Short mmCIF file of C-alpha atoms in Angstrom, two decimals:
data_model
loop_
_atom_site.label_atom_id
_atom_site.label_comp_id
_atom_site.label_asym_id
_atom_site.label_seq_id
_atom_site.Cartn_x
_atom_site.Cartn_y
_atom_site.Cartn_z
CA MET A 1 68.15 -51.67 -11.76
CA SER A 2 68.33 -49.69 -14.97
CA SER A 3 71.75 -48.16 -14.42
CA ASP A 4 73.42 -50.65 -16.79
CA ALA A 5 71.18 -49.65 -19.64
CA ASP A 6 72.03 -46.04 -19.08
CA ALA A 7 75.76 -46.51 -19.08
CA ASP A 8 76.02 -45.92 -22.83
CA VAL A 9 73.33 -43.25 -22.96
CA PRO A 10 74.60 -40.24 -21.02
CA PRO A 11 71.69 -38.54 -19.24
CA SER A 12 72.72 -35.22 -20.75
CA ALA A 13 71.95 -36.47 -24.26
CA ALA A 14 68.59 -34.77 -24.33
CA ASP A 15 68.18 -35.26 -28.06
CA ALA A 16 68.53 -39.01 -27.84
CA ASP A 17 66.10 -39.09 -24.92
CA ALA A 18 63.52 -37.04 -26.71
CA ALA A 19 63.77 -39.30 -29.72
CA SER A 20 63.39 -42.46 -27.68
CA ALA A 21 60.50 -40.90 -25.79
CA GLU A 22 58.51 -41.07 -28.96
CA ALA A 23 59.68 -44.61 -29.65
CA ASP A 24 59.12 -46.36 -26.35
CA PRO A 25 58.26 -44.10 -23.43
CA VAL A 26 58.44 -45.38 -19.85
CA LEU A 27 55.62 -43.03 -19.01
CA ALA A 28 52.88 -42.31 -21.52
CA VAL A 29 50.02 -39.89 -20.90
CA ASP A 30 47.42 -39.44 -23.66
CA GLY A 31 44.49 -37.08 -23.45
CA LEU A 32 44.33 -37.15 -19.65
CA ARG A 33 41.18 -35.58 -18.20
CA LYS A 34 40.66 -35.38 -14.47
CA ARG A 35 37.55 -34.01 -12.83
CA TYR A 36 36.94 -33.26 -9.14
CA ASP A 37 33.19 -32.97 -8.68
CA ASP A 38 32.28 -29.88 -10.73
CA THR A 39 35.82 -28.73 -11.45
CA LEU A 40 37.80 -29.98 -14.38
CA ALA A 41 41.37 -30.03 -13.10
CA LEU A 42 43.19 -31.40 -16.13
CA ASP A 43 42.02 -31.57 -19.73
CA GLY A 44 43.82 -33.17 -22.66
CA VAL A 45 47.24 -33.55 -21.10
CA ASP A 46 49.77 -35.43 -23.24
CA LEU A 47 53.20 -36.39 -21.99
CA ALA A 48 55.80 -38.98 -22.89
CA VAL A 49 58.88 -39.58 -20.78
CA ALA A 50 61.75 -41.75 -21.96
CA ASP A 51 63.74 -44.18 -19.85
CA GLY A 52 66.27 -42.33 -17.72
CA GLU A 53 64.91 -38.92 -18.65
CA PHE A 54 64.55 -36.07 -16.17
CA VAL A 55 61.39 -34.10 -16.88
CA ALA A 56 60.22 -31.09 -14.93
CA VAL A 57 56.60 -29.99 -14.95
CA VAL A 58 56.08 -26.33 -14.10
CA GLY A 59 52.97 -24.29 -13.81
CA PRO A 60 51.21 -21.73 -11.65
CA SER A 61 49.50 -23.00 -8.51
CA GLY A 62 46.12 -24.49 -9.20
CA CYS A 63 46.99 -25.65 -12.70
CA GLY A 64 46.76 -29.31 -11.73
CA LYS A 65 50.47 -30.15 -11.35
CA SER A 66 49.94 -32.15 -8.20
CA THR A 67 46.81 -33.73 -9.62
CA LEU A 68 48.90 -35.00 -12.53
CA LEU A 69 51.30 -36.69 -10.12
CA ARG A 70 48.44 -38.16 -8.11
CA VAL A 71 47.08 -39.73 -11.28
CA LEU A 72 50.51 -41.05 -12.27
CA SER A 73 51.09 -42.58 -8.83
CA GLY A 74 47.75 -44.37 -8.82
CA LEU A 75 46.23 -42.31 -6.00
CA GLU A 76 43.38 -41.22 -8.29
CA ALA A 77 41.38 -44.14 -9.60
CA GLU A 78 39.03 -42.20 -11.84
CA PHE A 79 40.13 -40.15 -14.81
CA GLY A 80 39.70 -40.00 -18.56
CA GLY A 81 42.32 -40.77 -21.17
CA ARG A 82 45.22 -43.18 -21.01
CA VAL A 83 48.07 -43.17 -18.51
CA ALA A 84 50.55 -46.03 -18.73
CA VAL A 85 53.86 -46.84 -17.10
CA ASP A 86 56.03 -49.46 -18.80
CA GLY A 87 53.09 -50.09 -21.08
CA THR A 88 50.66 -50.94 -18.25
CA ASP A 89 47.72 -48.71 -17.39
CA VAL A 90 48.12 -47.17 -13.93
CA ARG A 91 44.67 -48.49 -13.03
CA ASP A 92 45.80 -52.04 -13.86
CA GLY A 93 48.88 -52.05 -11.68
CA GLY A 94 51.04 -49.71 -13.77
CA SER A 95 51.31 -47.45 -10.75
CA ASP A 96 53.01 -50.28 -8.85
CA VAL A 97 56.31 -49.35 -10.47
CA VAL A 98 55.97 -45.66 -9.62
CA GLY A 99 57.56 -44.14 -6.53
CA MET A 100 56.60 -40.75 -5.16
CA VAL A 101 58.31 -38.15 -3.04
CA PHE A 102 55.61 -35.91 -1.64
CA GLN A 103 55.80 -32.21 -1.01
CA GLU A 104 56.05 -32.95 2.72
CA PRO A 105 58.40 -35.72 3.88
CA ARG A 106 55.44 -37.73 5.24
CA LEU A 107 57.56 -39.90 7.50
CA LEU A 108 56.40 -42.25 10.23
CA ASP A 109 57.40 -40.16 13.23
CA TRP A 110 57.50 -43.16 15.60
CA ALA A 111 59.94 -45.06 13.39
CA ASP A 112 63.64 -44.47 12.79
CA VAL A 113 65.17 -43.52 9.45
CA ARG A 114 65.90 -47.15 8.58
CA GLU A 115 62.31 -48.26 9.10
CA ASN A 116 61.03 -45.25 7.19
CA VAL A 117 63.19 -46.06 4.19
CA ALA A 118 62.20 -49.74 4.46
CA VAL A 119 58.57 -48.72 3.93
CA GLY A 120 59.58 -48.12 0.32
CA LEU A 121 60.96 -51.62 -0.24
CA PRO A 122 58.91 -53.49 -2.84
CA ALA A 123 56.34 -55.96 -1.51
CA ASP A 124 58.36 -58.99 -2.60
CA VAL A 125 61.34 -57.95 -0.49
CA ASP A 126 61.25 -59.13 3.11
CA PRO A 127 62.45 -56.11 5.14
CA ASP A 128 63.89 -58.39 7.85
CA THR A 129 66.47 -60.07 5.62
CA GLU A 130 70.08 -58.98 5.67
CA ALA A 131 70.01 -58.16 1.95
CA ALA A 132 67.08 -55.79 2.48
CA ARG A 133 68.84 -54.21 5.43
CA ASP A 134 71.97 -53.64 3.37
CA ARG A 135 69.90 -52.15 0.59
CA VAL A 136 68.25 -49.74 3.00
CA ASP A 137 71.57 -48.79 4.61
CA ASP A 138 73.08 -48.24 1.15
CA LEU A 139 70.29 -45.86 0.26
CA ILE A 140 70.64 -43.98 3.53
CA GLU A 141 74.31 -43.59 2.58
CA THR A 142 73.35 -42.58 -0.98
CA VAL A 143 71.19 -39.69 0.19
CA GLY A 144 73.98 -38.55 2.51
CA LEU A 145 72.42 -39.58 5.80
CA GLY A 146 75.05 -42.12 6.84
CA GLY A 147 75.08 -42.26 10.64
CA PHE A 148 71.45 -41.24 10.97
CA ALA A 149 69.91 -44.67 10.37
CA GLU A 150 68.66 -44.83 13.94
CA SER A 151 67.51 -41.22 14.20
CA ARG A 152 63.86 -40.37 14.37
CA PRO A 153 62.23 -37.83 12.08
CA ASP A 154 61.91 -35.23 14.84
CA GLU A 155 65.68 -35.28 15.23
CA LEU A 156 66.21 -34.38 11.57
CA SER A 157 66.12 -31.04 9.80
CA GLY A 158 63.59 -30.41 7.03
CA GLY A 159 66.14 -31.07 4.32
CA MET A 160 67.27 -34.30 5.95
CA ALA A 161 63.70 -35.50 6.37
CA GLN A 162 63.06 -34.84 2.70
CA ARG A 163 66.13 -36.91 1.83
CA VAL A 164 64.74 -39.80 3.89
CA SER A 165 61.63 -39.47 1.79
CA LEU A 166 63.82 -39.57 -1.35
CA ALA A 167 65.63 -42.69 -0.09
CA ARG A 168 62.24 -44.30 0.55
CA GLY A 169 61.27 -43.57 -3.05
CA LEU A 170 64.56 -45.04 -4.31
CA ALA A 171 64.16 -48.15 -2.12
CA TYR A 172 61.13 -48.93 -4.20
CA ASP A 173 63.42 -49.09 -7.25
CA PRO A 174 60.71 -47.48 -9.35
CA SER A 175 60.57 -47.26 -13.13
CA VAL A 176 59.51 -43.67 -12.63
CA LEU A 177 60.20 -41.54 -9.58
CA LEU A 178 57.75 -38.69 -9.09
CA LEU A 179 58.72 -35.66 -7.04
CA ASP A 180 56.03 -33.21 -5.95
CA GLU A 181 57.70 -29.88 -5.15
CA PRO A 182 60.05 -31.67 -2.76
CA PHE A 183 62.24 -28.63 -2.12
CA SER A 184 59.62 -25.91 -1.90
CA ALA A 185 59.72 -25.72 1.89
CA LEU A 186 63.49 -25.40 2.12
CA ASP A 187 65.60 -22.29 2.40
CA ARG A 188 67.64 -21.19 -0.63
CA LEU A 189 70.98 -22.71 0.32
CA THR A 190 69.57 -26.03 1.45
CA LYS A 191 67.46 -26.10 -1.67
CA ALA A 192 70.48 -25.70 -3.96
CA ASP A 193 72.31 -28.46 -2.08
CA GLN A 194 69.34 -30.77 -2.32
CA GLN A 195 68.95 -30.11 -6.03
CA ASP A 196 72.57 -31.02 -6.72
CA HIS A 197 72.15 -34.01 -4.52
CA LEU A 198 69.12 -35.17 -6.48
CA LEU A 199 71.10 -34.79 -9.72
CA ASP A 200 73.93 -36.92 -8.30
CA VAL A 201 71.53 -39.66 -7.27
CA TRP A 202 69.73 -39.51 -10.60
CA GLU A 203 72.95 -39.69 -12.61
CA GLU A 204 74.22 -42.53 -10.46
CA ARG A 205 71.07 -44.63 -10.63
CA GLY A 206 69.57 -43.63 -13.96
CA THR A 207 66.02 -43.53 -12.59
CA THR A 208 63.43 -41.79 -14.73
CA VAL A 209 62.31 -38.68 -12.88
CA VAL A 210 59.27 -36.45 -13.18
CA LEU A 211 59.62 -33.40 -10.96
CA VAL A 212 56.74 -31.05 -10.37
CA THR A 213 57.71 -27.56 -9.28
CA HIS A 214 56.59 -23.96 -9.46
CA ASP A 215 60.21 -22.83 -9.43
CA VAL A 216 61.32 -22.10 -13.01
CA GLU A 217 64.98 -21.78 -12.03
CA GLU A 218 64.87 -25.21 -10.42
CA ALA A 219 63.13 -26.78 -13.42
CA VAL A 220 65.58 -25.43 -15.98
CA TYR A 221 68.62 -26.20 -13.85
CA LEU A 222 67.65 -29.82 -13.25
CA ALA A 223 65.66 -31.15 -16.18
CA ASP A 224 66.28 -32.46 -19.67
CA ARG A 225 62.89 -31.11 -20.64
CA VAL A 226 60.54 -28.63 -19.05
CA VAL A 227 56.82 -29.15 -19.57
CA VAL A 228 54.82 -26.00 -18.98
CA LEU A 229 51.35 -26.67 -17.65
CA GLY A 230 48.81 -23.90 -17.54
CA GLY A 231 45.26 -22.76 -17.86
CA GLN A 232 42.17 -23.90 -16.06
CA PRO A 233 41.60 -26.76 -16.63
CA GLY A 234 45.31 -27.48 -16.85
CA THR A 235 46.83 -28.52 -20.12
CA VAL A 236 50.33 -28.63 -21.64
CA GLU A 237 51.07 -25.11 -22.89
CA SER A 238 54.53 -25.80 -24.24
CA VAL A 239 57.60 -27.99 -23.90
CA VAL A 240 61.09 -26.49 -23.59
CA ASP A 241 64.12 -28.69 -24.21
CA VAL A 242 67.10 -27.90 -21.99
CA ASP A 243 69.97 -28.87 -24.21
CA ILE A 244 72.81 -27.92 -21.89
CA ASP A 245 75.51 -30.29 -20.66
CA ARG A 246 75.79 -31.09 -16.98
CA PRO A 247 77.18 -30.02 -14.62
CA ARG A 248 75.36 -26.80 -15.36
CA ASP A 249 76.19 -23.37 -14.10
CA ARG A 250 73.17 -21.70 -12.58
CA ALA A 251 74.31 -18.37 -14.05
CA ASP A 252 74.98 -19.81 -17.53
CA ALA A 253 73.68 -17.42 -20.21
CA ASP A 254 71.88 -20.17 -22.13
CA LEU A 255 70.24 -21.37 -18.93
CA VAL A 256 69.10 -17.85 -18.11
CA ALA A 257 67.69 -17.50 -21.63
CA LEU A 258 65.78 -20.76 -21.27
CA ARG A 259 64.52 -19.62 -17.90
CA ARG A 260 63.12 -16.53 -19.60
CA GLU A 261 61.56 -18.70 -22.30
CA VAL A 262 59.81 -20.89 -19.72
CA THR A 263 58.69 -17.88 -17.74
CA GLU A 264 57.20 -16.35 -20.88
CA ALA A 265 55.45 -19.63 -21.67
CA LEU A 266 53.94 -19.40 -18.20
CA GLY A 267 52.49 -16.07 -19.21
CA ARG A 268 54.34 -14.07 -16.60
CA MET B 1 73.98 -35.62 16.86
CA ALA B 2 71.16 -33.65 18.35
CA THR B 3 71.49 -35.63 21.58
CA ASP B 4 75.22 -34.92 21.73
CA ALA B 5 74.57 -31.22 21.63
CA ARG B 6 72.07 -31.52 24.43
CA THR B 7 74.31 -33.49 26.79
CA GLU B 8 77.11 -31.08 26.08
CA SER B 9 75.18 -28.00 27.01
CA ARG B 10 74.25 -29.67 30.26
CA THR B 11 77.86 -30.15 31.36
CA ILE B 12 78.96 -26.65 30.39
CA GLY B 13 78.74 -23.96 33.03
CA PRO B 14 79.21 -23.98 36.83
CA VAL B 15 78.63 -27.16 38.79
CA ALA B 16 74.90 -27.44 39.43
CA LEU B 17 73.76 -26.75 42.98
CA PRO B 18 71.40 -29.31 44.50
CA SER B 19 68.35 -28.08 42.71
CA ALA B 20 65.04 -27.37 44.39
CA GLU B 21 63.45 -28.85 41.28
CA ARG B 22 64.41 -32.32 42.44
CA PHE B 23 62.09 -32.09 45.42
CA ARG B 24 59.20 -30.70 43.40
CA PRO B 25 57.33 -34.03 43.09
CA LEU B 26 57.22 -34.15 46.89
CA LEU B 27 55.08 -30.99 46.89
CA GLY B 28 52.16 -33.20 45.93
CA LEU B 29 52.38 -34.85 49.35
CA VAL B 30 52.05 -31.62 51.33
CA VAL B 31 48.28 -31.18 51.03
CA PRO B 32 47.40 -34.85 51.74
CA ALA B 33 49.67 -34.80 54.80
CA ALA B 34 47.99 -31.61 56.01
CA LEU B 35 44.57 -33.19 55.48
CA VAL B 36 45.58 -36.20 57.59
CA VAL B 37 46.62 -33.84 60.36
CA VAL B 38 43.34 -31.90 60.13
CA TRP B 39 41.44 -35.21 60.06
CA HIS B 40 43.22 -36.34 63.22
CA LEU B 41 42.61 -33.02 64.98
CA LEU B 42 38.91 -32.96 64.05
CA VAL B 43 38.32 -36.48 65.41
CA ALA B 44 40.59 -36.12 68.43
CA SER B 45 38.97 -32.83 69.43
CA GLY B 46 35.53 -34.43 69.21
CA ALA B 47 34.27 -32.22 66.36
CA ILE B 48 33.53 -35.46 64.49
CA SER B 49 32.57 -38.43 66.59
CA ALA B 50 34.76 -41.48 66.36
CA TYR B 51 31.91 -43.84 65.38
CA GLN B 52 31.47 -41.80 62.20
CA LEU B 53 35.11 -41.25 61.37
CA PRO B 54 37.95 -43.01 63.21
CA THR B 55 41.33 -41.33 63.66
CA PRO B 56 44.00 -41.93 61.03
CA LEU B 57 45.96 -43.92 63.53
CA ARG B 58 43.01 -46.19 64.22
CA VAL B 59 42.63 -46.85 60.47
CA ALA B 60 46.30 -47.66 60.20
CA LYS B 61 46.03 -50.06 63.15
CA THR B 62 43.03 -51.79 61.57
CA LEU B 63 44.90 -52.17 58.27
CA HIS B 64 47.91 -53.51 60.13
CA GLY B 65 45.73 -55.97 62.02
CA LEU B 66 44.09 -57.22 58.82
CA ALA B 67 47.48 -57.59 57.20
CA ALA B 68 48.99 -59.40 60.18
CA SER B 69 46.13 -61.89 60.37
CA GLY B 70 46.54 -62.55 56.63
CA GLU B 71 42.89 -61.69 55.94
CA LEU B 72 43.84 -58.57 53.97
CA TRP B 73 45.93 -60.38 51.37
CA GLY B 74 43.09 -62.70 50.41
CA HIS B 75 40.80 -59.73 49.80
CA VAL B 76 43.40 -57.77 47.87
CA ALA B 77 44.45 -60.78 45.80
CA ILE B 78 40.94 -61.66 44.65
CA THR B 79 40.11 -58.03 43.84
CA VAL B 80 43.32 -57.56 41.86
CA GLN B 81 42.67 -60.85 40.07
CA ARG B 82 39.18 -59.71 39.05
CA VAL B 83 40.47 -56.36 37.82
CA VAL B 84 43.32 -57.93 35.86
CA LEU B 85 41.09 -60.54 34.19
CA GLY B 86 38.22 -58.14 33.57
CA ALA B 87 40.37 -55.27 32.31
CA GLY B 88 42.38 -57.70 30.17
CA LEU B 89 39.24 -59.07 28.58
CA GLY B 90 37.73 -55.62 28.10
CA VAL B 91 40.91 -54.23 26.55
CA ALA B 92 41.22 -57.22 24.21
CA VAL B 93 37.61 -57.08 23.00
CA GLY B 94 37.73 -53.27 22.83
CA THR B 95 40.86 -53.49 20.68
CA VAL B 96 39.20 -55.91 18.26
CA PHE B 97 36.00 -53.85 17.93
CA GLY B 98 37.88 -50.54 17.84
CA THR B 99 40.13 -51.80 15.07
CA ALA B 100 37.20 -53.16 13.08
CA THR B 101 35.10 -49.99 13.30
CA GLY B 102 38.14 -47.78 12.81
CA LEU B 103 39.10 -49.54 9.59
CA SER B 104 35.77 -50.39 8.05
CA ARG B 105 33.09 -47.87 7.36
CA THR B 106 30.51 -50.66 7.20
CA ALA B 107 31.54 -52.11 10.56
CA SER B 108 31.37 -48.62 12.02
CA ASP B 109 27.90 -47.94 10.60
CA LEU B 110 26.67 -51.30 11.90
CA LEU B 111 28.17 -51.29 15.38
CA ASP B 112 29.02 -47.78 16.44
CA PRO B 113 25.49 -46.44 17.10
CA LEU B 114 24.72 -49.46 19.30
CA LEU B 115 27.99 -49.28 21.23
CA GLN B 116 27.69 -45.52 21.65
CA SER B 117 24.32 -45.93 23.35
CA LEU B 118 25.38 -48.94 25.44
CA LYS B 119 28.24 -46.93 26.88
CA ASN B 120 25.71 -44.62 28.56
CA ILE B 121 24.28 -47.40 30.74
CA PRO B 122 25.52 -46.85 34.31
CA SER B 123 27.68 -49.66 35.65
CA LEU B 124 25.34 -50.62 38.48
CA ALA B 125 22.47 -51.18 36.08
CA TRP B 126 24.25 -54.19 34.61
CA VAL B 127 24.72 -55.93 37.95
CA PRO B 128 21.29 -57.60 38.35
CA LEU B 129 21.28 -58.82 34.76
CA PHE B 130 24.77 -60.25 35.01
CA LEU B 131 23.90 -61.97 38.29
CA LEU B 132 20.84 -63.48 36.64
CA TRP B 133 22.82 -64.68 33.64
CA PHE B 134 26.04 -65.82 35.21
CA GLY B 135 25.20 -66.40 38.90
CA ILE B 136 27.16 -64.82 41.72
CA GLY B 137 30.43 -66.52 40.75
CA GLU B 138 33.58 -64.99 39.31
CA THR B 139 32.25 -65.00 35.73
CA ALA B 140 29.65 -62.33 36.44
CA LYS B 141 32.18 -60.07 38.14
CA VAL B 142 34.91 -60.44 35.54
CA LEU B 143 32.44 -59.82 32.71
CA LEU B 144 31.02 -56.77 34.46
CA ILE B 145 34.50 -55.31 34.82
CA ALA B 146 35.24 -56.18 31.20
CA VAL B 147 32.19 -54.17 30.14
CA GLY B 148 33.58 -51.21 32.04
CA ALA B 149 37.06 -51.50 30.56
CA PHE B 150 35.76 -52.13 27.04
CA PHE B 151 34.23 -48.75 26.27
CA PRO B 152 37.15 -46.35 26.73
CA VAL B 153 39.38 -48.70 24.75
CA TYR B 154 36.83 -49.12 21.99
CA LEU B 155 36.02 -45.42 21.71
CA ASN B 156 39.60 -44.17 21.76
CA LEU B 157 41.00 -46.76 19.39
CA SER B 158 38.15 -46.46 16.93
CA THR B 159 38.53 -42.68 16.74
CA GLY B 160 42.33 -42.99 16.75
CA ILE B 161 42.38 -45.32 13.75
CA ALA B 162 39.84 -43.29 11.84
CA ALA B 163 41.96 -40.20 12.48
CA VAL B 164 45.21 -41.64 11.14
CA ASP B 165 46.75 -39.07 8.84
CA GLU B 166 45.42 -39.47 5.30
CA GLU B 167 48.84 -38.44 4.01
CA LEU B 168 50.49 -41.46 5.64
CA LEU B 169 47.83 -43.77 4.19
CA GLU B 170 48.68 -42.39 0.77
CA VAL B 171 52.33 -43.22 1.38
CA ALA B 172 51.29 -46.79 2.23
CA GLU B 173 49.24 -46.89 -0.97
CA VAL B 174 51.95 -45.50 -3.25
CA TYR B 175 54.46 -48.03 -1.93
CA ASP B 176 51.95 -50.89 -2.22
CA LEU B 177 52.20 -51.96 1.41
CA GLY B 178 48.96 -53.91 1.15
CA ARG B 179 46.23 -54.08 3.76
CA VAL B 180 47.96 -56.18 6.40
CA GLU B 181 51.34 -54.45 6.17
CA SER B 182 49.89 -50.96 6.19
CA LEU B 183 47.86 -51.94 9.25
CA ARG B 184 50.92 -53.34 11.00
CA ARG B 185 53.41 -50.67 10.01
CA VAL B 186 51.35 -47.51 9.65
CA VAL B 187 47.82 -47.59 11.06
CA LEU B 188 48.31 -49.41 14.36
CA PRO B 189 51.51 -47.60 15.37
CA ALA B 190 49.84 -44.30 14.51
CA ALA B 191 46.81 -45.21 16.63
CA LEU B 192 48.86 -46.62 19.50
CA PRO B 193 48.78 -43.42 21.58
CA SER B 194 44.96 -43.41 21.33
CA LEU B 195 44.84 -47.07 22.33
CA LEU B 196 46.95 -46.36 25.40
CA VAL B 197 44.76 -43.44 26.43
CA GLY B 198 41.84 -45.86 26.14
CA VAL B 199 43.62 -48.51 28.19
CA ARG B 200 44.30 -45.99 30.92
CA GLY B 201 40.64 -44.99 31.03
CA GLY B 202 39.58 -48.64 30.86
CA VAL B 203 41.72 -49.67 33.79
CA GLY B 204 40.32 -46.75 35.77
CA LEU B 205 36.77 -47.85 35.05
CA ALA B 206 37.67 -51.46 35.88
CA TRP B 207 38.25 -50.32 39.47
CA MET B 208 34.87 -48.62 39.55
CA PHE B 209 33.15 -51.72 38.25
CA VAL B 210 34.92 -54.06 40.65
CA VAL B 211 33.50 -52.06 43.55
CA ALA B 212 30.03 -52.31 42.04
CA ALA B 213 30.40 -56.06 41.64
CA GLU B 214 31.88 -56.69 45.05
CA LEU B 215 29.52 -54.44 46.99
CA ILE B 216 26.53 -56.35 45.77
CA ALA B 217 27.56 -59.94 45.38
CA ALA B 218 30.80 -61.12 46.90
CA SER B 219 32.11 -62.97 49.91
CA GLN B 220 35.67 -61.79 49.39
CA GLY B 221 37.49 -58.81 47.99
CA VAL B 222 38.19 -55.23 49.00
CA GLY B 223 34.67 -54.21 47.97
CA PHE B 224 33.26 -56.92 50.21
CA LEU B 225 35.45 -55.66 53.04
CA LEU B 226 33.94 -52.23 52.45
CA SER B 227 30.35 -53.42 52.71
CA ASP B 228 31.28 -55.70 55.61
CA GLY B 229 32.59 -52.65 57.44
CA ARG B 230 29.21 -51.00 57.04
CA THR B 231 27.36 -54.12 58.25
CA LEU B 232 29.60 -54.37 61.29
CA ALA B 233 29.41 -50.60 61.90
CA ARG B 234 33.20 -50.41 61.63
CA PRO B 235 34.08 -47.05 60.05
CA ASP B 236 37.77 -47.89 60.42
CA ILE B 237 37.33 -50.85 58.03
CA ILE B 238 35.33 -48.71 55.61
CA VAL B 239 37.99 -46.00 55.52
CA ALA B 240 40.75 -48.59 55.31
CA SER B 241 39.04 -50.21 52.30
CA ILE B 242 38.62 -46.87 50.57
CA LEU B 243 42.30 -46.11 51.12
CA LEU B 244 43.16 -49.56 49.74
CA PHE B 245 41.19 -48.83 46.58
CA ALA B 246 42.91 -45.48 46.27
CA PHE B 247 46.30 -47.13 46.63
CA LEU B 248 45.62 -50.02 44.23
CA GLY B 249 43.95 -47.78 41.66
CA ASN B 250 46.87 -45.38 41.77
CA CYS B 251 49.39 -48.20 41.36
CA SER B 252 47.65 -49.51 38.25
CA ASP B 253 47.29 -46.01 36.82
CA VAL B 254 50.96 -45.24 37.35
CA ALA B 255 51.87 -48.58 35.76
CA VAL B 256 49.75 -47.93 32.65
CA LYS B 257 51.05 -44.38 32.42
CA GLU B 258 54.61 -45.67 32.65
CA VAL B 259 53.98 -48.10 29.80
CA ARG B 260 52.42 -45.31 27.76
CA ASP B 261 55.34 -42.95 28.36
CA ARG B 262 57.82 -45.63 27.36
CA VAL B 263 55.98 -46.55 24.21
CA VAL B 264 54.83 -43.12 23.08
CA GLY B 265 56.89 -40.59 24.98
CA ARG B 266 60.33 -41.55 23.78
#
């Protein structure tokens, strides 16, 4: 786990993170091009994410945000450019250290919460051992679902199901955790709770996070850096550093100003 | 938590009166009972002559006689044995082929067209060939029944596996479950309901095929009893055999359905 390494680098130190991103990024994307049949979805995307950094990628729908995550997670085998995690190309097993929380919870509806989280355990961990069981139960606790280990997905609310999906991603102990609009289907209040919850988990575990969202408020509130994707084919339009200490106030004047900056970068 | 809320709401409110709902399943018996009465009246009044259709009571007496002499149990046992062996074999082979064609595009392209056309061959058409190949022993009958049980299992499972949600397969891929684990933990559980629908259909067809086998080449079994009744001009035996098939077929169907509800219903 990388939490030890992060103990002396507070996650809020965006400057330090940005500097180390250039030095030795956990996630490195250089000149990524992705084509679906006749449509070029992404063209010349560059991105570097440092260890422990929280990066949000925003953009209008259809700009290739989700495609970017699919490439990073190894679900797309064919693309141009270089995409590496921990220095290994995602096509050569680099994607093995990437976990993903999809837009929908995508749970096994016949299995209980425990089994669903255990799906995320790395291949070298035997899910039937006591240690693995403890790890899974810890994670269920971590995402605030203590007591629901034996519940089935249809007994959970949308927000709870999404947290199971988050626990599954954390069980994988990934170098980079990708989140594809995980809160977009939730109502406002639940969404705010889940965002704070994600921050808690991130600060506690020090996992590197790339969050894709179309919600500018969410991006600015959560991330160290906001990458604005736009155009067709999608490319990086601008990068906005969010240099505000956590815990942040959603109504903070600086935050609101940054929100406006990102919104303008989006061309809205 | 959700279950707590449900049990709570059930206990709140006035004490429940004995509900008419409880007797609802019995409604299904009303029409059959009426038919038995009509049957009895038609035969007793002479509208249908007794050598064509015996009275219900006569059928019951015949069944009782067969049971008392012990003859019945031999017939039932051998028929049930054939169905169990044949359906078991058919379900097993159907599961293997269904899994293979469901998982592999190549296996599906190679086998599916053939199997799809074989399924259209009527059960009786196989009988002479199987008798020629395997003689009139048990092998021919069990294999014939297995053919019947195979197709529903194969078809349902193959489609069920191919239809497993792409989104779940992506989850298995992102978390590097590997082929065997994703089969064990994602694909097969997801296709289980389809498999059980297939098993239910397969067991139903097994009963059809056992009649075909026993009518033509058997010296024992409920199907033999049926054809023996015709040879002896004993309509009471014929009707009794038909009722036996109805009873046995229903028992197996209820059993399979029960298994399905336990596994899938939850």
